[in-house]
Amino acid sequence: MRRASPVVGRLAPSPTGLLHLGHARTFLCAFWSARAAGGRVLLRMEDLDAPRVRPGMIDAALRDLAWLGLEWDAAPLVQSHGLPRLQAAVAELVRRGATYPCVCSRAEVRRALSAPQAGEVEPRYPGTCRERFPSLEAAERRAGRAAGLRFRVPDGEVEIRDAFAPPARYDVARDSGDFVVSKRDHTPAYQLAVVVDDAFQGVTEVLRGDDLLPSTARQWHLQRALGLPHPRWIHLPLVVDDAGRRFAKRADDLSLAELRARGVDPRAVVAWAARASGMVVPERVTAAQASAAFALESVPREPVRCDGQTLARLFAARG
Ligand code: GLU
């Protein structure tokens, strides 16, 4: 029998495109880290980003994860099925005065900034609507258009302690400003949903790609505002291609579905991910078999390079 452990890890794919080798590596590590501690693993489909969610991608993700040999210990949580829970958390923030209505569009936020911010996915919000409207309803009436809700970010730095990435200090108010917790279509935003659902599922360990490190500070603030515990964060470097570019769903990088269709043995993919994570495993191994070999201290600090040669070797590993 598995030793009772308080560790609860999670896999949280967004069904916005096919999963690729980068996802495989991160999800396997999330699974191994929890399992190596004798813990449980939960699955959550993050399907709230309506314009980006693509039909059929929830089933595709379930197939890919199962093909990799990943297992989860409860029925998957589909985020859009839990809207009332997320809306209740938004209402709680409103009640505590931690939010304000905002009618600005993305384009307006960008125009309001004096200089473009290179590389910024989301520009810093300058606080245009901060003390402008008494309520969401009043904002919509006065502006004649839909309003979202932004979280009032407290001033000052927070230190994010990570079990893998070096400690880092973030000043969210200075860097990204007040961020959206409920979008203008009245659906909960990613930052809010992740925090509420991690707590709802009892997740104690969040292992994911280090592209989400800057989001972590925002999530830290939301956890504090809602009185929710901070999980143990583990941010791993991403998988990159020959040119050092991160794998991306948008760029149609090599998908797990494609590997599966070409008859590749998933145990070879698992072995690649394990070896890229500093584990000593045979050339073909199942996800469950490899669990015992996982040690966070042995995971390399650099991004994992998945070059042409690696891909050729994977393609040759037929089941
Ligand atoms: N669903 C997010 C993604 O696929 C990950 C969210 C998280 O791990 O917190 O990028």
mmCIF file of C-alpha atoms and ligand atoms in Angstrom:
data_model
loop_
_atom_site.group_PDB
_atom_site.id
_atom_site.type_symbol
_atom_site.label_atom_id
_atom_site.label_comp_id
_atom_site.label_asym_id
_atom_site.label_seq_id
_atom_site.Cartn_x
_atom_site.Cartn_y
_atom_site.Cartn_z
ATOM 1 C CA MET A 1 0.000 0.000 0.000
ATOM 2 C CA ARG A 2 1.204 3.507 -0.755
ATOM 3 C CA ARG A 3 2.486 5.375 2.289
ATOM 4 C CA ALA A 4 0.073 8.093 3.397
ATOM 5 C CA SER A 5 1.523 11.425 2.304
ATOM 6 C CA PRO A 6 0.148 14.929 2.486
ATOM 7 C CA VAL A 7 1.610 15.789 -0.924
ATOM 8 C CA VAL A 8 -0.948 16.540 -3.636
ATOM 9 C CA GLY A 9 0.442 17.457 -7.042
ATOM 10 C CA ARG A 10 -1.458 18.389 -10.177
ATOM 11 C CA LEU A 11 -1.410 18.401 -13.952
ATOM 12 C CA ALA A 12 -3.172 21.480 -15.342
ATOM 13 C CA PRO A 13 -3.222 21.533 -19.150
ATOM 14 C CA SER A 14 -5.042 24.235 -21.087
ATOM 15 C CA PRO A 15 -6.981 22.673 -23.984
ATOM 16 C CA THR A 16 -5.867 25.351 -26.436
ATOM 17 C CA GLY A 17 -3.817 23.124 -28.716
ATOM 18 C CA LEU A 18 -2.123 19.761 -28.902
ATOM 19 C CA LEU A 19 0.317 18.837 -26.138
ATOM 20 C CA HIS A 20 3.977 18.589 -27.153
ATOM 21 C CA LEU A 21 7.216 17.215 -25.741
ATOM 22 C CA GLY A 22 7.634 20.239 -23.487
ATOM 23 C CA HIS A 23 4.320 19.478 -21.797
ATOM 24 C CA ALA A 24 5.247 15.810 -21.560
ATOM 25 C CA ARG A 25 8.429 16.638 -19.677
ATOM 26 C CA THR A 26 6.737 19.070 -17.268
ATOM 27 C CA PHE A 27 3.728 16.849 -16.589
ATOM 28 C CA LEU A 28 5.894 13.800 -16.046
ATOM 29 C CA CYS A 29 8.038 15.714 -13.548
ATOM 30 C CA ALA A 30 4.914 16.945 -11.731
ATOM 31 C CA PHE A 31 3.707 13.345 -11.545
ATOM 32 C CA TRP A 32 7.093 11.986 -10.436
ATOM 33 C CA SER A 33 7.669 14.649 -7.822
ATOM 34 C CA ALA A 34 4.337 13.908 -6.114
ATOM 35 C CA ARG A 35 4.607 10.136 -6.526
ATOM 36 C CA ALA A 36 8.230 9.991 -5.325
ATOM 37 C CA ALA A 37 6.956 11.597 -2.093
ATOM 38 C CA GLY A 38 4.166 8.994 -1.892
ATOM 39 C CA GLY A 39 1.625 11.667 -2.773
ATOM 40 C CA ARG A 40 -1.417 11.941 -5.013
ATOM 41 C CA VAL A 41 -1.761 13.548 -8.434
ATOM 42 C CA LEU A 42 -4.844 15.381 -9.679
ATOM 43 C CA LEU A 43 -5.824 16.543 -13.137
ATOM 44 C CA ARG A 44 -7.475 19.836 -13.997
ATOM 45 C CA MET A 45 -8.501 21.064 -17.441
ATOM 46 C CA GLU A 46 -8.023 24.825 -17.606
ATOM 47 C CA ASP A 47 -10.640 25.594 -20.227
ATOM 48 C CA LEU A 48 -11.732 29.079 -19.181
ATOM 49 C CA ASP A 49 -9.940 31.058 -21.855
ATOM 50 C CA ALA A 50 -12.901 30.756 -24.229
ATOM 51 C CA PRO A 51 -11.437 32.409 -27.330
ATOM 52 C CA ARG A 52 -8.327 30.203 -27.183
ATOM 53 C CA VAL A 53 -9.892 26.870 -26.175
ATOM 54 C CA ARG A 54 -10.216 24.625 -29.223
ATOM 55 C CA PRO A 55 -12.887 21.961 -29.705
ATOM 56 C CA GLY A 56 -11.754 18.421 -29.060
ATOM 57 C CA MET A 57 -8.641 19.471 -27.153
ATOM 58 C CA ILE A 58 -9.839 18.212 -23.750
ATOM 59 C CA ASP A 59 -10.241 14.704 -25.156
ATOM 60 C CA ALA A 60 -6.957 15.037 -27.044
ATOM 61 C CA ALA A 61 -5.141 16.001 -23.824
ATOM 62 C CA LEU A 62 -6.728 13.102 -21.924
ATOM 63 C CA ARG A 63 -5.586 10.709 -24.647
ATOM 64 C CA ASP A 64 -2.043 12.111 -24.697
ATOM 65 C CA LEU A 65 -1.647 12.022 -20.921
ATOM 66 C CA ALA A 66 -2.960 8.467 -20.732
ATOM 67 C CA TRP A 67 -0.674 7.453 -23.632
ATOM 68 C CA LEU A 68 2.284 8.762 -21.626
ATOM 69 C CA GLY A 69 1.202 6.488 -18.787
ATOM 70 C CA LEU A 70 0.243 9.333 -16.458
ATOM 71 C CA GLU A 71 -2.364 8.495 -13.858
ATOM 72 C CA TRP A 72 -4.537 10.696 -11.695
ATOM 73 C CA ASP A 73 -6.243 9.869 -8.450
ATOM 74 C CA ALA A 74 -9.691 11.416 -8.948
ATOM 75 C CA ALA A 75 -11.996 12.372 -11.790
ATOM 76 C CA PRO A 76 -10.514 15.297 -13.755
ATOM 77 C CA LEU A 77 -11.759 18.723 -12.709
ATOM 78 C CA VAL A 78 -12.987 20.713 -15.698
ATOM 79 C CA GLN A 79 -12.574 24.328 -14.692
ATOM 80 C CA SER A 80 -15.565 25.675 -16.624
ATOM 81 C CA HIS A 81 -17.862 23.309 -14.688
ATOM 82 C CA GLY A 82 -16.950 25.116 -11.472
ATOM 83 C CA LEU A 83 -17.875 28.660 -12.437
ATOM 84 C CA PRO A 84 -20.043 29.338 -9.357
ATOM 85 C CA ARG A 85 -17.086 28.498 -7.097
ATOM 86 C CA LEU A 86 -14.819 30.868 -9.004
ATOM 87 C CA GLN A 87 -17.454 33.603 -9.118
ATOM 88 C CA ALA A 88 -17.929 33.273 -5.357
ATOM 89 C CA ALA A 89 -14.220 33.946 -4.882
ATOM 90 C CA VAL A 90 -14.462 37.007 -7.115
ATOM 91 C CA ALA A 91 -17.451 38.205 -5.072
ATOM 92 C CA GLU A 92 -15.441 37.701 -1.892
ATOM 93 C CA LEU A 93 -12.636 39.896 -3.254
ATOM 94 C CA VAL A 94 -15.195 42.546 -4.213
ATOM 95 C CA ARG A 95 -16.702 42.383 -0.712
ATOM 96 C CA ARG A 96 -13.274 42.921 0.804
ATOM 97 C CA GLY A 97 -12.663 45.970 -1.385
ATOM 98 C CA ALA A 98 -9.740 44.240 -3.078
ATOM 99 C CA THR A 99 -10.959 44.917 -6.633
ATOM 100 C CA TYR A 100 -12.319 47.720 -8.783
ATOM 101 C CA PRO A 101 -14.265 47.752 -12.052
ATOM 102 C CA CYS A 102 -12.315 48.517 -15.212
ATOM 103 C CA VAL A 103 -13.694 49.304 -18.669
ATOM 104 C CA CYS A 104 -10.342 49.597 -20.469
ATOM 105 C CA SER A 105 -9.711 47.397 -23.486
ATOM 106 C CA ARG A 106 -6.271 45.876 -24.062
ATOM 107 C CA ALA A 107 -5.652 48.306 -26.915
ATOM 108 C CA GLU A 108 -6.474 51.261 -24.646
ATOM 109 C CA VAL A 109 -4.090 50.028 -21.973
ATOM 110 C CA ARG A 110 -1.347 49.755 -24.576
ATOM 111 C CA ARG A 111 -2.069 53.233 -25.951
ATOM 112 C CA ALA A 112 -2.029 54.763 -22.462
ATOM 113 C CA LEU A 113 1.597 53.786 -22.020
ATOM 114 C CA SER A 114 4.242 56.239 -23.103
ATOM 115 C CA ALA A 115 6.776 53.666 -24.336
ATOM 116 C CA PRO A 116 6.141 50.186 -25.657
ATOM 117 C CA GLN A 117 7.455 47.481 -23.362
ATOM 118 C CA ALA A 118 9.509 45.071 -25.396
ATOM 119 C CA GLY A 119 8.741 41.428 -24.803
ATOM 120 C CA GLU A 120 5.889 42.151 -22.413
ATOM 121 C CA VAL A 121 2.967 39.847 -23.095
ATOM 122 C CA GLU A 122 0.730 42.068 -21.077
ATOM 123 C CA PRO A 123 1.551 45.744 -20.620
ATOM 124 C CA ARG A 124 1.579 47.290 -17.137
ATOM 125 C CA TYR A 125 -1.845 48.619 -16.261
ATOM 126 C CA PRO A 126 -1.490 52.301 -15.398
ATOM 127 C CA GLY A 127 -4.468 52.378 -13.021
ATOM 128 C CA THR A 128 -6.806 54.407 -15.259
ATOM 129 C CA CYS A 129 -10.022 53.069 -13.662
ATOM 130 C CA ARG A 130 -8.724 52.771 -10.069
ATOM 131 C CA GLU A 131 -11.017 55.216 -8.269
ATOM 132 C CA ARG A 132 -13.406 55.817 -11.119
ATOM 133 C CA PHE A 133 -16.571 53.803 -10.487
ATOM 134 C CA PRO A 134 -18.454 52.796 -7.332
ATOM 135 C CA SER A 135 -19.541 49.401 -8.713
ATOM 136 C CA LEU A 136 -19.372 47.130 -11.754
ATOM 137 C CA GLU A 137 -22.955 47.993 -12.658
ATOM 138 C CA ALA A 138 -22.251 51.716 -12.409
ATOM 139 C CA ALA A 139 -19.133 51.310 -14.549
ATOM 140 C CA GLU A 140 -21.064 49.482 -17.274
ATOM 141 C CA ARG A 141 -23.907 51.989 -17.184
ATOM 142 C CA ARG A 142 -21.636 54.999 -17.322
ATOM 143 C CA ALA A 143 -19.205 53.685 -19.882
ATOM 144 C CA GLY A 144 -21.906 52.004 -21.971
ATOM 145 C CA ARG A 145 -19.817 48.855 -22.291
ATOM 146 C CA ALA A 146 -18.819 45.763 -20.362
ATOM 147 C CA ALA A 147 -16.484 46.032 -17.382
ATOM 148 C CA GLY A 148 -14.049 43.587 -15.845
ATOM 149 C CA LEU A 149 -12.620 43.596 -12.329
ATOM 150 C CA ARG A 150 -9.008 44.273 -11.435
ATOM 151 C CA PHE A 151 -7.239 43.292 -8.251
ATOM 152 C CA ARG A 152 -5.698 46.205 -6.325
ATOM 153 C CA VAL A 153 -2.139 45.036 -5.986
ATOM 154 C CA PRO A 154 -0.541 46.125 -2.687
ATOM 155 C CA ASP A 155 2.668 48.143 -3.106
ATOM 156 C CA GLY A 156 6.008 46.537 -2.408
ATOM 157 C CA GLU A 157 8.034 43.454 -3.196
ATOM 158 C CA VAL A 158 7.262 39.859 -2.323
ATOM 159 C CA GLU A 159 9.827 37.131 -2.213
ATOM 160 C CA ILE A 160 8.773 33.947 -3.968
ATOM 161 C CA ARG A 161 10.469 30.914 -2.563
ATOM 162 C CA ASP A 162 10.655 28.092 -5.014
ATOM 163 C CA ALA A 163 11.864 24.576 -4.296
ATOM 164 C CA PHE A 164 13.899 24.674 -7.531
ATOM 165 C CA ALA A 165 14.197 28.138 -9.085
ATOM 166 C CA PRO A 166 16.365 30.615 -7.174
ATOM 167 C CA PRO A 167 14.455 32.884 -4.766
ATOM 168 C CA ALA A 168 13.251 36.007 -6.562
ATOM 169 C CA ARG A 169 11.635 39.263 -5.520
ATOM 170 C CA TYR A 170 8.733 40.677 -7.478
ATOM 171 C CA ASP A 171 7.050 44.045 -7.297
ATOM 172 C CA VAL A 172 3.767 43.307 -9.037
ATOM 173 C CA ALA A 173 2.361 46.825 -8.540
ATOM 174 C CA ARG A 174 5.414 48.274 -10.281
ATOM 175 C CA ASP A 175 5.828 45.603 -12.966
ATOM 176 C CA SER A 176 2.358 44.629 -14.139
ATOM 177 C CA GLY A 177 0.088 46.804 -12.016
ATOM 178 C CA ASP A 178 -3.444 45.865 -11.014
ATOM 179 C CA PHE A 179 -4.376 42.714 -12.886
ATOM 180 C CA VAL A 180 -7.675 41.305 -14.106
ATOM 181 C CA VAL A 181 -9.474 38.738 -11.922
ATOM 182 C CA SER A 182 -12.779 38.810 -13.790
ATOM 183 C CA LYS A 183 -12.753 39.516 -17.506
ATOM 184 C CA ARG A 184 -15.015 41.901 -19.368
ATOM 185 C CA ASP A 185 -17.136 38.926 -20.459
ATOM 186 C CA HIS A 186 -17.592 38.274 -16.688
ATOM 187 C CA THR A 187 -15.621 35.020 -16.694
ATOM 188 C CA PRO A 188 -12.900 34.493 -14.092
ATOM 189 C CA ALA A 189 -9.351 35.170 -15.281
ATOM 190 C CA TYR A 190 -6.545 32.600 -15.193
ATOM 191 C CA GLN A 191 -4.744 34.009 -12.109
ATOM 192 C CA LEU A 192 -7.901 33.839 -10.002
ATOM 193 C CA ALA A 193 -9.031 30.449 -11.304
ATOM 194 C CA VAL A 194 -5.685 28.772 -10.704
ATOM 195 C CA VAL A 195 -5.489 29.975 -7.116
ATOM 196 C CA VAL A 196 -9.074 29.063 -6.222
ATOM 197 C CA ASP A 197 -8.985 25.646 -7.880
ATOM 198 C CA ASP A 198 -5.587 24.663 -6.490
ATOM 199 C CA ALA A 199 -7.006 25.357 -3.019
ATOM 200 C CA PHE A 200 -10.314 23.628 -3.840
ATOM 201 C CA GLN A 201 -8.497 20.492 -4.987
ATOM 202 C CA GLY A 202 -6.204 20.543 -1.955
ATOM 203 C CA VAL A 203 -3.098 20.910 -4.139
ATOM 204 C CA THR A 204 0.049 21.317 -2.033
ATOM 205 C CA GLU A 205 2.646 21.198 -4.818
ATOM 206 C CA VAL A 206 2.625 23.158 -8.069
ATOM 207 C CA LEU A 207 5.299 21.993 -10.503
ATOM 208 C CA ARG A 208 5.196 23.799 -13.865
ATOM 209 C CA GLY A 209 7.306 25.626 -16.453
ATOM 210 C CA ASP A 210 9.316 28.623 -15.337
ATOM 211 C CA ASP A 211 7.535 30.794 -17.912
ATOM 212 C CA LEU A 212 4.885 31.061 -15.174
ATOM 213 C CA LEU A 213 7.265 32.452 -12.526
ATOM 214 C CA PRO A 214 6.082 36.063 -12.967
ATOM 215 C CA SER A 215 2.470 34.884 -12.567
ATOM 216 C CA THR A 216 3.405 33.258 -9.296
ATOM 217 C CA ALA A 217 3.800 36.592 -7.540
ATOM 218 C CA ARG A 218 0.303 37.583 -8.651
ATOM 219 C CA GLN A 219 -1.022 34.273 -7.382
ATOM 220 C CA TRP A 220 0.807 34.851 -4.085
ATOM 221 C CA HIS A 221 -1.083 38.152 -3.650
ATOM 222 C CA LEU A 222 -4.429 36.537 -4.450
ATOM 223 C CA GLN A 223 -3.809 33.687 -2.018
ATOM 224 C CA ARG A 224 -3.082 36.214 0.676
ATOM 225 C CA ALA A 225 -6.162 38.286 -0.121
ATOM 226 C CA LEU A 226 -8.404 35.193 -0.048
ATOM 227 C CA GLY A 227 -6.769 33.604 3.004
ATOM 228 C CA LEU A 228 -5.600 30.570 1.005
ATOM 229 C CA PRO A 229 -2.354 28.675 1.609
ATOM 230 C CA HIS A 230 0.637 29.081 -0.726
ATOM 231 C CA PRO A 231 1.565 25.739 -2.295
ATOM 232 C CA ARG A 232 5.121 24.485 -2.643
ATOM 233 C CA TRP A 233 6.194 25.948 -5.972
ATOM 234 C CA ILE A 234 8.591 24.157 -8.297
ATOM 235 C CA HIS A 235 9.338 25.951 -11.574
ATOM 236 C CA LEU A 236 11.406 24.018 -14.083
ATOM 237 C CA PRO A 237 13.108 25.418 -17.196
ATOM 238 C CA LEU A 238 11.310 24.737 -20.460
ATOM 239 C CA VAL A 239 12.185 22.436 -23.335
ATOM 240 C CA VAL A 240 13.754 24.311 -26.258
ATOM 241 C CA ASP A 241 14.528 23.396 -29.876
ATOM 242 C CA ASP A 242 17.840 23.490 -31.823
ATOM 243 C CA ALA A 243 17.699 27.278 -31.994
ATOM 244 C CA GLY A 244 16.978 27.630 -28.271
ATOM 245 C CA ARG A 245 13.336 28.591 -28.916
ATOM 246 C CA ARG A 246 10.761 27.255 -26.483
ATOM 247 C CA PHE A 247 8.311 24.714 -27.811
ATOM 248 C CA ALA A 248 4.944 26.307 -28.365
ATOM 249 C CA LYS A 249 1.500 25.021 -29.206
ATOM 250 C CA ARG A 250 1.035 27.980 -31.504
ATOM 251 C CA ALA A 251 4.091 27.112 -33.584
ATOM 252 C CA ASP A 252 2.697 23.598 -34.085
ATOM 253 C CA ASP A 253 5.720 22.020 -32.563
ATOM 254 C CA LEU A 254 5.936 18.307 -32.580
ATOM 255 C CA SER A 255 2.840 17.056 -30.826
ATOM 256 C CA LEU A 256 2.450 13.933 -28.727
ATOM 257 C CA ALA A 257 -0.480 13.017 -30.993
ATOM 258 C CA GLU A 258 1.921 12.975 -33.956
ATOM 259 C CA LEU A 259 4.401 10.760 -32.108
ATOM 260 C CA ARG A 260 1.567 8.419 -31.176
ATOM 261 C CA ALA A 261 0.231 8.345 -34.747
ATOM 262 C CA ARG A 262 3.684 7.399 -36.013
ATOM 263 C CA GLY A 263 3.790 4.420 -33.671
ATOM 264 C CA VAL A 264 6.428 5.747 -31.261
ATOM 265 C CA ASP A 265 6.687 3.793 -28.006
ATOM 266 C CA PRO A 266 5.557 6.146 -25.210
ATOM 267 C CA ARG A 267 8.079 4.472 -22.927
ATOM 268 C CA ALA A 268 10.854 5.960 -25.066
ATOM 269 C CA VAL A 269 9.336 9.424 -24.633
ATOM 270 C CA VAL A 270 9.129 8.851 -20.888
ATOM 271 C CA ALA A 271 12.766 7.708 -20.816
ATOM 272 C CA TRP A 272 13.842 10.830 -22.764
ATOM 273 C CA ALA A 273 11.968 13.086 -20.301
ATOM 274 C CA ALA A 274 13.409 11.198 -17.341
ATOM 275 C CA ARG A 275 16.989 11.396 -18.590
ATOM 276 C CA ALA A 276 16.532 15.068 -19.434
ATOM 277 C CA SER A 277 15.523 15.473 -15.783
ATOM 278 C CA GLY A 278 18.668 13.876 -14.391
ATOM 279 C CA MET A 279 17.134 10.451 -13.745
ATOM 280 C CA VAL A 280 18.869 7.150 -14.307
ATOM 281 C CA VAL A 281 16.390 4.904 -16.152
ATOM 282 C CA PRO A 282 16.402 2.211 -18.872
ATOM 283 C CA GLU A 283 15.894 3.224 -22.517
ATOM 284 C CA ARG A 284 12.215 2.407 -22.276
ATOM 285 C CA VAL A 285 10.343 2.850 -19.037
ATOM 286 C CA THR A 286 6.791 3.590 -17.938
ATOM 287 C CA ALA A 287 5.907 6.760 -16.068
ATOM 288 C CA ALA A 288 5.019 4.766 -12.954
ATOM 289 C CA GLN A 289 8.215 2.687 -13.040
ATOM 290 C CA ALA A 290 10.375 5.810 -13.300
ATOM 291 C CA SER A 291 8.813 7.555 -10.269
ATOM 292 C CA ALA A 292 11.289 6.175 -7.763
ATOM 293 C CA ALA A 293 14.224 7.598 -9.773
ATOM 294 C CA PHE A 294 13.073 11.222 -9.472
ATOM 295 C CA ALA A 295 15.088 13.602 -7.294
ATOM 296 C CA LEU A 296 14.614 17.357 -7.599
ATOM 297 C CA GLU A 297 18.293 17.927 -6.710
ATOM 298 C CA SER A 298 19.352 16.031 -9.842
ATOM 299 C CA VAL A 299 17.219 18.013 -12.294
ATOM 300 C CA PRO A 300 19.488 20.154 -14.525
ATOM 301 C CA ARG A 301 19.160 23.914 -14.086
ATOM 302 C CA GLU A 302 19.322 24.682 -17.828
ATOM 303 C CA PRO A 303 16.510 24.427 -20.378
ATOM 304 C CA VAL A 304 16.230 20.970 -21.934
ATOM 305 C CA ARG A 305 17.430 21.017 -25.542
ATOM 306 C CA CYS A 306 15.404 18.742 -27.790
ATOM 307 C CA ASP A 307 17.334 18.860 -31.047
ATOM 308 C CA GLY A 308 16.925 17.113 -34.388
ATOM 309 C CA GLN A 309 18.998 14.165 -33.279
ATOM 310 C CA THR A 310 16.869 13.609 -30.179
ATOM 311 C CA LEU A 311 13.725 13.747 -32.293
ATOM 312 C CA ALA A 312 15.143 11.311 -34.826
ATOM 313 C CA ARG A 313 15.954 8.911 -32.024
ATOM 314 C CA LEU A 314 12.435 9.206 -30.602
ATOM 315 C CA PHE A 315 10.874 8.620 -34.010
ATOM 316 C CA ALA A 316 12.948 5.493 -34.416
ATOM 317 C CA ALA A 317 11.687 4.096 -31.098
ATOM 318 C CA ARG A 318 8.651 2.235 -32.436
ATOM 319 C CA GLY A 319 6.495 0.257 -30.036
HETATM 320 N N1 GLU B 1 -2.918 25.770 -17.681
HETATM 321 C C1 GLU B 1 -1.665 26.480 -17.685
HETATM 322 C C2 GLU B 1 -0.918 26.176 -18.962
HETATM 323 O O1 GLU B 1 -1.153 25.164 -19.592
HETATM 324 C C3 GLU B 1 -0.796 26.096 -16.513
HETATM 325 C C4 GLU B 1 -1.280 26.694 -15.279
HETATM 326 C C5 GLU B 1 -0.464 26.342 -14.058
HETATM 327 O O2 GLU B 1 0.291 25.368 -14.070
HETATM 328 O O3 GLU B 1 -0.633 27.048 -13.089
HETATM 329 O O4 GLU B 1 -0.092 26.976 -19.350
#
